[in-house]
mmCIF file of C-alpha atoms in Angstrom:
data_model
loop_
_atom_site.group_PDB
_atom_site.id
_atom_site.type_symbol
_atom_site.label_atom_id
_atom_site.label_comp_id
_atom_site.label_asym_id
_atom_site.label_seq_id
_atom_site.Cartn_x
_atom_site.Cartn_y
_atom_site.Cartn_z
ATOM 1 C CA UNK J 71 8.957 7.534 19.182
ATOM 2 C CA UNK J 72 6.118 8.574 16.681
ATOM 3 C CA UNK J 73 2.701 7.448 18.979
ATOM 4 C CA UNK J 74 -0.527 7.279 16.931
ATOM 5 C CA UNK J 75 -2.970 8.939 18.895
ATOM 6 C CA UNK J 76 -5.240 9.878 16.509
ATOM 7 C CA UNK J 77 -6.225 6.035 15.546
ATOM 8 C CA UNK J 78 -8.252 4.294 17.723
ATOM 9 C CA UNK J 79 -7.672 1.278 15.827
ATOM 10 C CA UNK J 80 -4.147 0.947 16.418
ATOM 11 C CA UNK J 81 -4.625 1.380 20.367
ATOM 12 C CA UNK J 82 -7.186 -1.067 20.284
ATOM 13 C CA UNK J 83 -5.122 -3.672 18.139
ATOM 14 C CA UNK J 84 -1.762 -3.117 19.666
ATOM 15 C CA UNK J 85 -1.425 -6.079 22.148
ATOM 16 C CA UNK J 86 -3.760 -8.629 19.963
ATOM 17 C CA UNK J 87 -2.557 -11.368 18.836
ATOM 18 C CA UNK J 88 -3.096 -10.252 15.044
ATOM 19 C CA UNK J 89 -0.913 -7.377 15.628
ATOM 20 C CA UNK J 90 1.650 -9.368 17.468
ATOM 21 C CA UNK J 91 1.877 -11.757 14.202
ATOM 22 C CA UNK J 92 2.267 -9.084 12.048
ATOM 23 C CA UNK J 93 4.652 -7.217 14.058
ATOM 24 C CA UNK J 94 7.181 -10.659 13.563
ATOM 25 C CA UNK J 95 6.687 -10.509 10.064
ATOM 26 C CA UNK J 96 6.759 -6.675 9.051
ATOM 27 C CA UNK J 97 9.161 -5.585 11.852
ATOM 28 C CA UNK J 98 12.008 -8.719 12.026
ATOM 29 C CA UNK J 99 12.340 -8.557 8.098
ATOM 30 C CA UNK J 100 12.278 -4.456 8.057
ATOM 31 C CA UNK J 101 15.363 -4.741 11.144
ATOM 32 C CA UNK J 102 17.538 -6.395 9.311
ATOM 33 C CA UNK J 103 17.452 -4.261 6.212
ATOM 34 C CA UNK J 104 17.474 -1.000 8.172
ATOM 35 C CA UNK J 105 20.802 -2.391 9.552
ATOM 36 C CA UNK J 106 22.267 -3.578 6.246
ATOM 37 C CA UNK J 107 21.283 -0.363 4.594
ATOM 38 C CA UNK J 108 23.613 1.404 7.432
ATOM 39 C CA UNK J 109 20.694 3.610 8.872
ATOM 40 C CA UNK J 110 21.616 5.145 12.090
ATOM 41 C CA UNK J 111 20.115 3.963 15.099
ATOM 42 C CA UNK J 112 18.081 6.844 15.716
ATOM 43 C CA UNK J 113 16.449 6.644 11.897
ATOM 44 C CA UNK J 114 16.122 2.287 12.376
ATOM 45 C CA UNK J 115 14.130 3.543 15.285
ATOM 46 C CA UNK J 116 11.528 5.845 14.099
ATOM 47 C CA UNK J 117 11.029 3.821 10.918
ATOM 48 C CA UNK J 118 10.096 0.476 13.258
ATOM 49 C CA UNK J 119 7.854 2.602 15.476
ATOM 50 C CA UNK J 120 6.159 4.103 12.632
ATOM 51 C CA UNK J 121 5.440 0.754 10.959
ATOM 52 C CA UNK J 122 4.586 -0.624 14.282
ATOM 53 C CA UNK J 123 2.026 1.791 15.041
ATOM 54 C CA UNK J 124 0.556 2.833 11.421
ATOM 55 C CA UNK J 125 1.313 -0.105 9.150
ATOM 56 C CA UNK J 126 0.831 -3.172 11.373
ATOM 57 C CA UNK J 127 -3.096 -2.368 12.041
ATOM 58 C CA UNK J 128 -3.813 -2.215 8.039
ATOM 59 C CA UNK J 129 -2.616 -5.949 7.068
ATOM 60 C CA UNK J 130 -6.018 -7.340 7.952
ATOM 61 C CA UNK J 131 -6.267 -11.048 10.118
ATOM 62 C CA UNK J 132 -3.075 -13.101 10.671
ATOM 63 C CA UNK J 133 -3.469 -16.236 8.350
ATOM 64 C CA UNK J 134 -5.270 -19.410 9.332
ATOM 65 C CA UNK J 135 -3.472 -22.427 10.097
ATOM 66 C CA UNK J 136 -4.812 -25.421 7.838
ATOM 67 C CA UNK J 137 -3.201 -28.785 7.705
ATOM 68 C CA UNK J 138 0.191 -27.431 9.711
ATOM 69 C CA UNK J 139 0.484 -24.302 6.713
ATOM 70 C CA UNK J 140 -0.698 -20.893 6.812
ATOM 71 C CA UNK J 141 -3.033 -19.585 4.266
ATOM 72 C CA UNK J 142 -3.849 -16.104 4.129
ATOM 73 C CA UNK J 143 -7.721 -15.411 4.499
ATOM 74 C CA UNK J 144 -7.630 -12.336 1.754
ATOM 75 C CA UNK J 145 -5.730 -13.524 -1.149
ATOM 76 C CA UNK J 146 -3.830 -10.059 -1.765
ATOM 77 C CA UNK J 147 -2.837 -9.069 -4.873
ATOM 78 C CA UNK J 148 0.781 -7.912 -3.517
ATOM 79 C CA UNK J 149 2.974 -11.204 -3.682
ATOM 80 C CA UNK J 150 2.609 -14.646 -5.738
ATOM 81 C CA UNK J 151 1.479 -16.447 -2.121
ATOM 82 C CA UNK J 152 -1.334 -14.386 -1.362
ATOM 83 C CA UNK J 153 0.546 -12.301 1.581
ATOM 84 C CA UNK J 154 0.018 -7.968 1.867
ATOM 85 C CA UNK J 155 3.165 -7.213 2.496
ATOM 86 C CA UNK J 156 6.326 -6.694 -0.484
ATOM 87 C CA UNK J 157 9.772 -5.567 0.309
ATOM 88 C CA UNK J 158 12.598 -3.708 -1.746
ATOM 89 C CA UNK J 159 15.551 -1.677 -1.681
ATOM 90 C CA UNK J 160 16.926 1.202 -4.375
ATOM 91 C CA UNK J 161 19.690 2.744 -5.114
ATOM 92 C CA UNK J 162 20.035 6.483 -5.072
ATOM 93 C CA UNK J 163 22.936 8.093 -7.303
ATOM 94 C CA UNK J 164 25.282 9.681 -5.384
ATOM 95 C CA UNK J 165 24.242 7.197 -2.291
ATOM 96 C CA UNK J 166 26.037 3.608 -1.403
ATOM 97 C CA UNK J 167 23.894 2.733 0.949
ATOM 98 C CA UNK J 168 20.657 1.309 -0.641
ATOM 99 C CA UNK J 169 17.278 2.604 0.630
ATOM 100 C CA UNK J 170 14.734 0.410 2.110
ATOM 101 C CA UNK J 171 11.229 0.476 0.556
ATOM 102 C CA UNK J 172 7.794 -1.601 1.360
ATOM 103 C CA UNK J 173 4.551 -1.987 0.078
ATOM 104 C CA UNK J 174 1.214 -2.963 1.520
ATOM 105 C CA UNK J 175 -2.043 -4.240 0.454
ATOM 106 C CA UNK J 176 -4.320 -2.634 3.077
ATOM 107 C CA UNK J 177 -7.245 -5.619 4.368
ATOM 108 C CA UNK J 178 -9.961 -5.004 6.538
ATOM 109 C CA UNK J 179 -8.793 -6.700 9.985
ATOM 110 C CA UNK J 180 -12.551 -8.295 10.342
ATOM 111 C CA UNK J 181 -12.019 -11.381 8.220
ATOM 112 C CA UNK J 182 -15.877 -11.702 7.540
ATOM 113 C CA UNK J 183 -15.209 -8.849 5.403
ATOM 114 C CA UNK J 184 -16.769 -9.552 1.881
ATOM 115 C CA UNK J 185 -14.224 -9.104 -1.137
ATOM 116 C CA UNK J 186 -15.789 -6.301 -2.797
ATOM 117 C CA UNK J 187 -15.306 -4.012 0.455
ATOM 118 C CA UNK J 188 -11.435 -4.425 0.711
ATOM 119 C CA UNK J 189 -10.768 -1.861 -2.140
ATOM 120 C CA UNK J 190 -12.860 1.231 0.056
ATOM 121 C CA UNK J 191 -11.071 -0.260 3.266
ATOM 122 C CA UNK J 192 -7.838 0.701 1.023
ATOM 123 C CA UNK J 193 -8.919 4.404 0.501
ATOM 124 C CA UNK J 194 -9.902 4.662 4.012
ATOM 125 C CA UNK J 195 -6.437 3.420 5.153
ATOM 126 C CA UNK J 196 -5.003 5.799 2.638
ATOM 127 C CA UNK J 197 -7.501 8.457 4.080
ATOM 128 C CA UNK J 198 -6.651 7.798 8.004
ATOM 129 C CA UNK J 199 -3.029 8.757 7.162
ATOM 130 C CA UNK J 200 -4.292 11.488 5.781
ATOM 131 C CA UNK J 201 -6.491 12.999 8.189
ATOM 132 C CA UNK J 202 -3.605 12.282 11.208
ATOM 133 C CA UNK J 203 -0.873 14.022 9.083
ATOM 134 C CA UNK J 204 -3.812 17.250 9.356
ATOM 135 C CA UNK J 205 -4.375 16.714 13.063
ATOM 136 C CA UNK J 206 -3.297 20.067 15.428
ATOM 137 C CA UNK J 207 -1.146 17.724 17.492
ATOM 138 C CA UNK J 208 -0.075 15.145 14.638
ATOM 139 C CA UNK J 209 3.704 13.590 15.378
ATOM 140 C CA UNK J 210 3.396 12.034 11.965
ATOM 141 C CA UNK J 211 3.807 15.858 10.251
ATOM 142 C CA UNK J 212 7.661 16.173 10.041
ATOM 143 C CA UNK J 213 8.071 12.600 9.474
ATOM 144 C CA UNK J 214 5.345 11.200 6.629
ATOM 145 C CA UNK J 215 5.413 12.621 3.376
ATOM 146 C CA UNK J 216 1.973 12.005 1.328
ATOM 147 C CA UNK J 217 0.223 14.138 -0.928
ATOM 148 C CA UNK J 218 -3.247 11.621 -1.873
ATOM 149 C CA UNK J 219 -5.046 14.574 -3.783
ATOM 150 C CA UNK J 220 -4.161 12.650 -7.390
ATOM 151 C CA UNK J 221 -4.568 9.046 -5.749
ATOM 152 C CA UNK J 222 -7.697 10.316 -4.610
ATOM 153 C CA UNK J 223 -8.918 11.892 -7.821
ATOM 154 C CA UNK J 224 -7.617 9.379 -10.050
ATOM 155 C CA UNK J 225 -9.560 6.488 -7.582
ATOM 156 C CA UNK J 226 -12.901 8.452 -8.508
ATOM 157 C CA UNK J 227 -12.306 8.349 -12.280
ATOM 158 C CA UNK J 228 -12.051 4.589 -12.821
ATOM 159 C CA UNK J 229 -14.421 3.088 -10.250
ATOM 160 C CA UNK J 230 -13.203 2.620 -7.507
ATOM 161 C CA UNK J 231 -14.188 4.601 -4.584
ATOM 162 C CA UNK J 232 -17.712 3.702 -3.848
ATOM 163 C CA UNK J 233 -17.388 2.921 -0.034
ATOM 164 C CA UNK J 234 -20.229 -0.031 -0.786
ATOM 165 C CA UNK J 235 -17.845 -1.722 -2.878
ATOM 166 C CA UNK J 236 -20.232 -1.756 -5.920
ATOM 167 C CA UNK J 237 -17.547 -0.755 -8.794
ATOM 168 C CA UNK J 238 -14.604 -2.924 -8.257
ATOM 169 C CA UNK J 239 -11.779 -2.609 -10.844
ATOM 170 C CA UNK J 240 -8.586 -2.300 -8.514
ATOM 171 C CA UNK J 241 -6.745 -2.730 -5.703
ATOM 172 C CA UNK J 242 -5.020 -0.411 -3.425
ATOM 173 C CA UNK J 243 -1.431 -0.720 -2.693
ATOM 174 C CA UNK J 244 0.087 1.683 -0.318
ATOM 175 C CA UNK J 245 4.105 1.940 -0.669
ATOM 176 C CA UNK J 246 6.395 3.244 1.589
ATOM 177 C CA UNK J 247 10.114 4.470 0.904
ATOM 178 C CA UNK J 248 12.320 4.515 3.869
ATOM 179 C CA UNK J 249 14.548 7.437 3.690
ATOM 180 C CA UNK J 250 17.371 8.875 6.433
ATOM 181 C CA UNK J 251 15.269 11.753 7.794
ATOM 182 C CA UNK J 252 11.494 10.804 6.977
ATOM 183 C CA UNK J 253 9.162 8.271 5.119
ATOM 184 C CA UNK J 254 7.401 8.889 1.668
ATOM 185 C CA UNK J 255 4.739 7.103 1.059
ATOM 186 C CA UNK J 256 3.016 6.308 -2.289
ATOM 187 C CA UNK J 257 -0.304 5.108 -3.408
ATOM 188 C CA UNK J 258 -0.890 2.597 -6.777
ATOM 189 C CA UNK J 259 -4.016 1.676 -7.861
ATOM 190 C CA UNK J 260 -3.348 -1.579 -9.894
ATOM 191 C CA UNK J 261 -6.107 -2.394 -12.354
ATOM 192 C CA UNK J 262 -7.299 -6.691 -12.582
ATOM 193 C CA UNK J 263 -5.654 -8.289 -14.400
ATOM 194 C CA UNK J 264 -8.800 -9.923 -15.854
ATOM 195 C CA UNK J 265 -9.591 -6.856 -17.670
ATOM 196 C CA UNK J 266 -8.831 -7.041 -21.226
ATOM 197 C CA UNK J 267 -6.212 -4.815 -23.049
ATOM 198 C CA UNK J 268 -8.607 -2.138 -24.248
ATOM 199 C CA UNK J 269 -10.804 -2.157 -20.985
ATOM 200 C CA UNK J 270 -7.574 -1.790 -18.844
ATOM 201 C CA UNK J 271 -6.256 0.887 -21.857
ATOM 202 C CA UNK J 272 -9.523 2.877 -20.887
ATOM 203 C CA UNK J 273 -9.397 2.932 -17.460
ATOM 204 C CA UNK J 274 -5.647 4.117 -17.631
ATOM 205 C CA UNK J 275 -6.985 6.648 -20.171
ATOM 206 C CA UNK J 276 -9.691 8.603 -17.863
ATOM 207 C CA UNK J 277 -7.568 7.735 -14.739
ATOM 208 C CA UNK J 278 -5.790 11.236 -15.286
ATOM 209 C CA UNK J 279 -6.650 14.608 -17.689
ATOM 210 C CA UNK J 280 -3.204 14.540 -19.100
ATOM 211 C CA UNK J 281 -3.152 11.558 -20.577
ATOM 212 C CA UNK J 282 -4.212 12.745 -24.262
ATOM 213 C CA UNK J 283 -0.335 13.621 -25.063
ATOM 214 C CA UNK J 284 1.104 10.608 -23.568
ATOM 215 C CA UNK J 285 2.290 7.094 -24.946
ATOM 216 C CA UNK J 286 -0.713 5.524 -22.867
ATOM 217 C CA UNK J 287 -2.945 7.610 -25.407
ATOM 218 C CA UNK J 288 -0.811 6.232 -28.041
ATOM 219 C CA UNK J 289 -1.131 2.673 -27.295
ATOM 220 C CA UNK J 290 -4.890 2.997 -26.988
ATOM 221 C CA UNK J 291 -5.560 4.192 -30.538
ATOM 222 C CA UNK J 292 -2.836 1.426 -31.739
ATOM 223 C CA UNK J 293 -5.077 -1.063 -30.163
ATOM 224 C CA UNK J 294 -7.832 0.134 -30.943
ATOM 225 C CA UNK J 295 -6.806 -0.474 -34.872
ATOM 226 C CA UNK J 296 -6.278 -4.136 -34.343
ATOM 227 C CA UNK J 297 -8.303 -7.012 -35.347
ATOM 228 C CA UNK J 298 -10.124 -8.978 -32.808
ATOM 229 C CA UNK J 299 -7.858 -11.889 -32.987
ATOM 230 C CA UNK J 300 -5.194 -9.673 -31.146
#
């Protein structure tokens, strides 16, 4: 069993009833397609505790209840109705059993929180994986695989790590891809889709230094020639 012991967020959430909702929701639908993917009972297990223990804690306050339906108090960006959480399965050549994959929209648990602070309570989600995986006594280091150096530096270019929440132009999804012996995780920083199509261009532009040889590059200057009407 993987124990997070280097969170004191996680201990202090585990029995509440926000953790207990999103337990139902993350860990009943996550069951079933361990077990239809054919993953052995050893590898359904780990997978559940780690999601138990590291995801659970990051999908913010259990939706309110409002004329008999539940609406989400964050509207994430993740799914059409608002909720964090997004599952999937791929296909690996070679493999006939599909692999089970899930992505997150980390949300502050404190539902007070104002808007423009979710996107630094994403990097610090992003960052408290990071810092357990470096821990002496970490359980998570032959399990999680996560390198956040280029999330991290790319997160500084556009905008959007200002832990005030002053420069908002993203959110932060967290993914999560469920393989036999260990878990990678990803990070996506996906850009508003209010921007327009040369203010997103730009911010995909200085999001990384090799993007000068690339078709992103490419498209930019295309766009760039346009009239305004386009």
């Amino acid at each position: 069993m993987i124990h997070s012991a280097e969170t004191s967020h996680s201990r202090s959430t585990s029995d509440s009833e926000i953790a207990v909702f999103w337990r139902g929701i993350l860990l009943n639908r996550l069951s079933k397609m361990l077990s239809a993917g054919n993953y052995s009972p050893a590898q359904h297990s780990r997978h559940l505790d780690f999601s138990s223990e590291w995801v659970v804690p990051f999908l913010g306050p259990k939706p309110r209840s409002i004329n008999g339906k539940d609406v989400p108090v964050f509207n994430s960006y993740m799914c059409d109705d608002n909720t964090p959480i997004e599952f999937s399965v791929s296909w690996k050549p070679g493999n006939r059993n599909p692999m089970v994959r899930f992505s997150i929209e980390p949300l502050p648990p404190d539902e007070h929180t104002a808007p423009s602070n979710i996107v630094a309570y994403g990097l610090q989600a992003m960052d408290s994986l990071h810092r357990a995986l470096q821990a002496p006594a970490s359980t998570l280091s032959n399990y999680l695989l996560l390198e956040p150096s280029r999330f991290t530096e790319i997160s500084k270019n556009i905008g959007c790590s200002n832990v005030q929440g002053a420069t908002i132009v993203s959110n932060i999804f967290l993914g999560f891809d469920l393989l036999p012996s260990h878990a990678q995780a990803k990070a996506y920083c996906v850009l508003h889709s209010a921007l327009g199509l040369l203010e997103t261009l730009t911010l995909v532009n200085s999001a990384s230094p090799y993007t000068a040889d690339t078709a992103t590059s490419a498209l930019f200057t295309y766009f760039q020639t346009k009239p305004a009407e386009w």
